[in-house]
Amino acid sequence: MRNRLRDLRTERGWTQEQLGQGLGVSRQAVNALETEKHDPSLDLAYRIAVLFGRPVEDIFDNPHA
Amino acid sequence: MAIFKTMDPAHRRYVIRTNLFMAGYVAVNMAAIFGAFDKIIGESAGVVLGLAVAAPIAGQLWATMSLMNESDEFVRALTAKRFIAASGLAMALFSAWGFAESYGNAPHAPGWLIYPLFWGLFGLVSPFLKSSR
């Protein structure tokens, strides 16, 4: 799923490891999200939205819209 | 050791559990190879020895399930995908060999080969399966 995760992370100067710690997932999971190799669950998508203080659809493109 | 330190806790536990179970697997097999169980090999009691060797295999599969349970959703999905692909390939290959034995003159392959075959195939498919989808 296309997303702005890498941009949002680098804007804050975070590493993938740091973002993973903030979300409670592995660095591999963050990398998979950024490279579109993993579509997050609704739970993880909401955690990401809360961490960045943005609505989910600001971070992930809705492929059905 | 350096790789171990960089692992997340779930993978560290997996490595420790796998090493413990595989140490048991190797120890019982080595004891059997060097004659410790010669009195029961070929007898009915040898079945117990067979079960004892197989027990660490069940343990190692439990360690893999625990890794999936303790990991995040991406690692869980990816491991499940690789596990299913490797299991399916191992079953297909071993079944094909079994039929080749039944209908042709293929030499007999003992059933315990399915386990190393499965992990060999798991290693083989892993570089090609990097997406959880």
PDB file of N, CA and C in Angstrom, chain A residues 1-50:
ATOM      1  N   MET A   1       0.844  -1.192   0.000  1.00  0.00           N
ATOM      2  CA  MET A   1       0.000   0.000   0.000  1.00  0.00           C
ATOM      3  C   MET A   1       0.888   1.254   0.000  1.00  0.00           C
ATOM      4  N   ARG A   2       0.607   2.189  -0.930  1.00  0.00           N
ATOM      5  CA  ARG A   2       1.438   3.409  -1.017  1.00  0.00           C
ATOM      6  C   ARG A   2       1.244   4.251   0.249  1.00  0.00           C
ATOM      7  N   ASN A   3       2.352   4.812   0.703  1.00  0.00           N
ATOM      8  CA  ASN A   3       2.261   5.578   1.957  1.00  0.00           C
ATOM      9  C   ASN A   3       3.375   6.625   2.043  1.00  0.00           C
ATOM     10  N   ARG A   4       3.268   7.499   3.057  1.00  0.00           N
ATOM     11  CA  ARG A   4       4.242   8.581   3.255  1.00  0.00           C
ATOM     12  C   ARG A   4       5.093   8.327   4.500  1.00  0.00           C
ATOM     13  N   LEU A   5       5.179   7.064   4.869  1.00  0.00           N
ATOM     14  CA  LEU A   5       5.837   6.731   6.132  1.00  0.00           C
ATOM     15  C   LEU A   5       7.316   7.155   6.161  1.00  0.00           C
ATOM     16  N   ARG A   6       8.015   6.887   5.058  1.00  0.00           N
ATOM     17  CA  ARG A   6       9.447   7.228   5.020  1.00  0.00           C
ATOM     18  C   ARG A   6       9.643   8.741   5.156  1.00  0.00           C
ATOM     19  N   ASP A   7       8.820   9.506   4.421  1.00  0.00           N
ATOM     20  CA  ASP A   7       8.923  10.976   4.492  1.00  0.00           C
ATOM     21  C   ASP A   7       8.665  11.476   5.910  1.00  0.00           C
ATOM     22  N   LEU A   8       7.612  10.954   6.514  1.00  0.00           N
ATOM     23  CA  LEU A   8       7.260  11.402   7.869  1.00  0.00           C
ATOM     24  C   LEU A   8       8.354  11.034   8.871  1.00  0.00           C
ATOM     25  N   ARG A   9       8.923   9.865   8.682  1.00  0.00           N
ATOM     26  CA  ARG A   9       9.989   9.415   9.597  1.00  0.00           C
ATOM     27  C   ARG A   9      11.236  10.280   9.438  1.00  0.00           C
ATOM     28  N   THR A  10      11.651  10.508   8.181  1.00  0.00           N
ATOM     29  CA  THR A  10      12.893  11.271   7.962  1.00  0.00           C
ATOM     30  C   THR A  10      12.721  12.748   8.350  1.00  0.00           C
ATOM     31  N   GLU A  11      11.487  13.267   8.183  1.00  0.00           N
ATOM     32  CA  GLU A  11      11.214  14.651   8.629  1.00  0.00           C
ATOM     33  C   GLU A  11      11.545  14.825  10.107  1.00  0.00           C
ATOM     34  N   ARG A  12      11.301  13.753  10.861  1.00  0.00           N
ATOM     35  CA  ARG A  12      11.539  13.805  12.311  1.00  0.00           C
ATOM     36  C   ARG A  12      12.947  13.347  12.686  1.00  0.00           C
ATOM     37  N   GLY A  13      13.709  12.894  11.685  1.00  0.00           N
ATOM     38  CA  GLY A  13      15.076  12.452  11.946  1.00  0.00           C
ATOM     39  C   GLY A  13      15.150  11.123  12.670  1.00  0.00           C
ATOM     40  N   TRP A  14      14.120  10.323  12.523  1.00  0.00           N
ATOM     41  CA  TRP A  14      14.105   9.013  13.182  1.00  0.00           C
ATOM     42  C   TRP A  14      14.696   7.946  12.276  1.00  0.00           C
ATOM     43  N   THR A  15      15.329   6.954  12.876  1.00  0.00           N
ATOM     44  CA  THR A  15      15.757   5.773  12.133  1.00  0.00           C
ATOM     45  C   THR A  15      14.579   4.793  12.086  1.00  0.00           C
ATOM     46  N   GLN A  16      14.703   3.790  11.231  1.00  0.00           N
ATOM     47  CA  GLN A  16      13.653   2.757  11.180  1.00  0.00           C
ATOM     48  C   GLN A  16      13.541   2.060  12.535  1.00  0.00           C
ATOM     49  N   GLU A  17      14.699   1.871  13.175  1.00  0.00           N
ATOM     50  CA  GLU A  17      14.733   1.214  14.492  1.00  0.00           C
ATOM     51  C   GLU A  17      13.939   2.048  15.509  1.00  0.00           C
ATOM     52  N   GLN A  18      14.153   3.354  15.493  1.00  0.00           N
ATOM     53  CA  GLN A  18      13.456   4.240  16.447  1.00  0.00           C
ATOM     54  C   GLN A  18      11.949   4.255  16.185  1.00  0.00           C
ATOM     55  N   LEU A  19      11.577   4.300  14.911  1.00  0.00           N
ATOM     56  CA  LEU A  19      10.144   4.277  14.595  1.00  0.00           C
ATOM     57  C   LEU A  19       9.533   2.944  15.034  1.00  0.00           C
ATOM     58  N   GLY A  20      10.283   1.857  14.780  1.00  0.00           N
ATOM     59  CA  GLY A  20       9.811   0.532  15.204  1.00  0.00           C
ATOM     60  C   GLY A  20       9.581   0.483  16.707  1.00  0.00           C
ATOM     61  N   GLN A  21      10.497   1.076  17.469  1.00  0.00           N
ATOM     62  CA  GLN A  21      10.341   1.095  18.934  1.00  0.00           C
ATOM     63  C   GLN A  21       9.097   1.890  19.336  1.00  0.00           C
ATOM     64  N   GLY A  22       8.863   2.981  18.643  1.00  0.00           N
ATOM     65  CA  GLY A  22       7.685   3.800  18.941  1.00  0.00           C
ATOM     66  C   GLY A  22       6.377   3.091  18.638  1.00  0.00           C
ATOM     67  N   LEU A  23       6.428   2.216  17.638  1.00  0.00           N
ATOM     68  CA  LEU A  23       5.211   1.508  17.222  1.00  0.00           C
ATOM     69  C   LEU A  23       5.079   0.125  17.865  1.00  0.00           C
ATOM     70  N   GLY A  24       6.183  -0.350  18.457  1.00  0.00           N
ATOM     71  CA  GLY A  24       6.164  -1.701  19.034  1.00  0.00           C
ATOM     72  C   GLY A  24       6.289  -2.787  17.981  1.00  0.00           C
ATOM     73  N   VAL A  25       7.010  -2.467  16.876  1.00  0.00           N
ATOM     74  CA  VAL A  25       7.262  -3.485  15.843  1.00  0.00           C
ATOM     75  C   VAL A  25       8.763  -3.499  15.527  1.00  0.00           C
ATOM     76  N   SER A  26       9.188  -4.497  14.740  1.00  0.00           N
ATOM     77  CA  SER A  26      10.608  -4.630  14.403  1.00  0.00           C
ATOM     78  C   SER A  26      11.014  -3.622  13.320  1.00  0.00           C
ATOM     79  N   ARG A  27      12.339  -3.420  13.186  1.00  0.00           N
ATOM     80  CA  ARG A  27      12.856  -2.568  12.108  1.00  0.00           C
ATOM     81  C   ARG A  27      12.462  -3.160  10.749  1.00  0.00           C
ATOM     82  N   GLN A  28      12.458  -4.489  10.675  1.00  0.00           N
ATOM     83  CA  GLN A  28      12.069  -5.157   9.425  1.00  0.00           C
ATOM     84  C   GLN A  28      10.634  -4.802   9.036  1.00  0.00           C
ATOM     85  N   ALA A  29       9.772  -4.705  10.034  1.00  0.00           N
ATOM     86  CA  ALA A  29       8.366  -4.367   9.756  1.00  0.00           C
ATOM     87  C   ALA A  29       8.268  -2.940   9.214  1.00  0.00           C
ATOM     88  N   VAL A  30       9.036  -2.017   9.809  1.00  0.00           N
ATOM     89  CA  VAL A  30       9.025  -0.628   9.334  1.00  0.00           C
ATOM     90  C   VAL A  30       9.524  -0.576   7.892  1.00  0.00           C
ATOM     91  N   ASN A  31      10.618  -1.295   7.628  1.00  0.00           N
ATOM     92  CA  ASN A  31      11.172  -1.331   6.273  1.00  0.00           C
ATOM     93  C   ASN A  31      10.151  -1.908   5.283  1.00  0.00           C
ATOM     94  N   ALA A  32       9.459  -2.971   5.706  1.00  0.00           N
ATOM     95  CA  ALA A  32       8.455  -3.599   4.827  1.00  0.00           C
ATOM     96  C   ALA A  32       7.297  -2.641   4.546  1.00  0.00           C
ATOM     97  N   LEU A  33       6.923  -1.845   5.546  1.00  0.00           N
ATOM     98  CA  LEU A  33       5.848  -0.863   5.333  1.00  0.00           C
ATOM     99  C   LEU A  33       6.308   0.213   4.349  1.00  0.00           C
ATOM    100  N   GLU A  34       7.532   0.704   4.560  1.00  0.00           N
ATOM    101  CA  GLU A  34       8.040   1.792   3.716  1.00  0.00           C
ATOM    102  C   GLU A  34       8.241   1.351   2.266  1.00  0.00           C
ATOM    103  N   THR A  35       8.583   0.091   2.071  1.00  0.00           N
ATOM    104  CA  THR A  35       8.834  -0.411   0.711  1.00  0.00           C
ATOM    105  C   THR A  35       7.606  -1.114   0.130  1.00  0.00           C
ATOM    106  N   GLU A  36       6.489  -0.954   0.805  1.00  0.00           N
ATOM    107  CA  GLU A  36       5.193  -1.492   0.336  1.00  0.00           C
ATOM    108  C   GLU A  36       5.186  -3.010   0.208  1.00  0.00           C
ATOM    109  N   LYS A  37       5.957  -3.659   1.087  1.00  0.00           N
ATOM    110  CA  LYS A  37       5.957  -5.130   1.104  1.00  0.00           C
ATOM    111  C   LYS A  37       5.004  -5.666   2.169  1.00  0.00           C
ATOM    112  N   HIS A  38       4.400  -4.757   2.904  1.00  0.00           N
ATOM    113  CA  HIS A  38       3.452  -5.177   3.941  1.00  0.00           C
ATOM    114  C   HIS A  38       2.333  -4.149   4.063  1.00  0.00           C
ATOM    115  N   ASP A  39       1.104  -4.625   3.996  1.00  0.00           N
ATOM    116  CA  ASP A  39      -0.059  -3.762   4.253  1.00  0.00           C
ATOM    117  C   ASP A  39      -0.377  -3.866   5.736  1.00  0.00           C
ATOM    118  N   PRO A  40      -0.376  -2.740   6.457  1.00  0.00           N
ATOM    119  CA  PRO A  40      -0.573  -2.834   7.904  1.00  0.00           C
ATOM    120  C   PRO A  40      -1.991  -3.253   8.260  1.00  0.00           C
ATOM    121  N   SER A  41      -2.110  -3.886   9.423  1.00  0.00           N
ATOM    122  CA  SER A  41      -3.441  -4.172   9.959  1.00  0.00           C
ATOM    123  C   SER A  41      -4.079  -2.836  10.338  1.00  0.00           C
ATOM    124  N   LEU A  42      -5.358  -2.846  10.573  1.00  0.00           N
ATOM    125  CA  LEU A  42      -6.043  -1.619  10.988  1.00  0.00           C
ATOM    126  C   LEU A  42      -5.455  -1.109  12.307  1.00  0.00           C
ATOM    127  N   ASP A  43      -5.158  -2.055  13.195  1.00  0.00           N
ATOM    128  CA  ASP A  43      -4.589  -1.690  14.500  1.00  0.00           C
ATOM    129  C   ASP A  43      -3.251  -0.960  14.330  1.00  0.00           C
ATOM    130  N   LEU A  44      -2.371  -1.512  13.485  1.00  0.00           N
ATOM    131  CA  LEU A  44      -1.063  -0.879  13.284  1.00  0.00           C
ATOM    132  C   LEU A  44      -1.213   0.462  12.558  1.00  0.00           C
ATOM    133  N   ALA A  45      -2.112   0.517  11.601  1.00  0.00           N
ATOM    134  CA  ALA A  45      -2.335   1.781  10.878  1.00  0.00           C
ATOM    135  C   ALA A  45      -2.773   2.882  11.855  1.00  0.00           C
ATOM    136  N   TYR A  46      -3.644   2.548  12.791  1.00  0.00           N
ATOM    137  CA  TYR A  46      -4.088   3.544  13.782  1.00  0.00           C
ATOM    138  C   TYR A  46      -2.952   3.935  14.728  1.00  0.00           C
ATOM    139  N   ARG A  47      -2.103   2.960  15.078  1.00  0.00           N
ATOM    140  CA  ARG A  47      -0.950   3.277  15.941  1.00  0.00           C
ATOM    141  C   ARG A  47      -0.021   4.260  15.231  1.00  0.00           C
ATOM    142  N   ILE A  48       0.195   4.023  13.938  1.00  0.00           N
ATOM    143  CA  ILE A  48       1.054   4.916  13.143  1.00  0.00           C
ATOM    144  C   ILE A  48       0.433   6.317  13.088  1.00  0.00           C
ATOM    145  N   ALA A  49      -0.876   6.356  12.863  1.00  0.00           N
ATOM    146  CA  ALA A  49      -1.578   7.647  12.778  1.00  0.00           C
ATOM    147  C   ALA A  49      -1.447   8.422  14.089  1.00  0.00           C
ATOM    148  N   VAL A  50      -1.606   7.732  15.207  1.00  0.00           N
ATOM    149  CA  VAL A  50      -1.504   8.389  16.521  1.00  0.00           C
ATOM    150  C   VAL A  50      -0.077   8.900  16.740  1.00  0.00           C
TER     151      VAL A  50
END
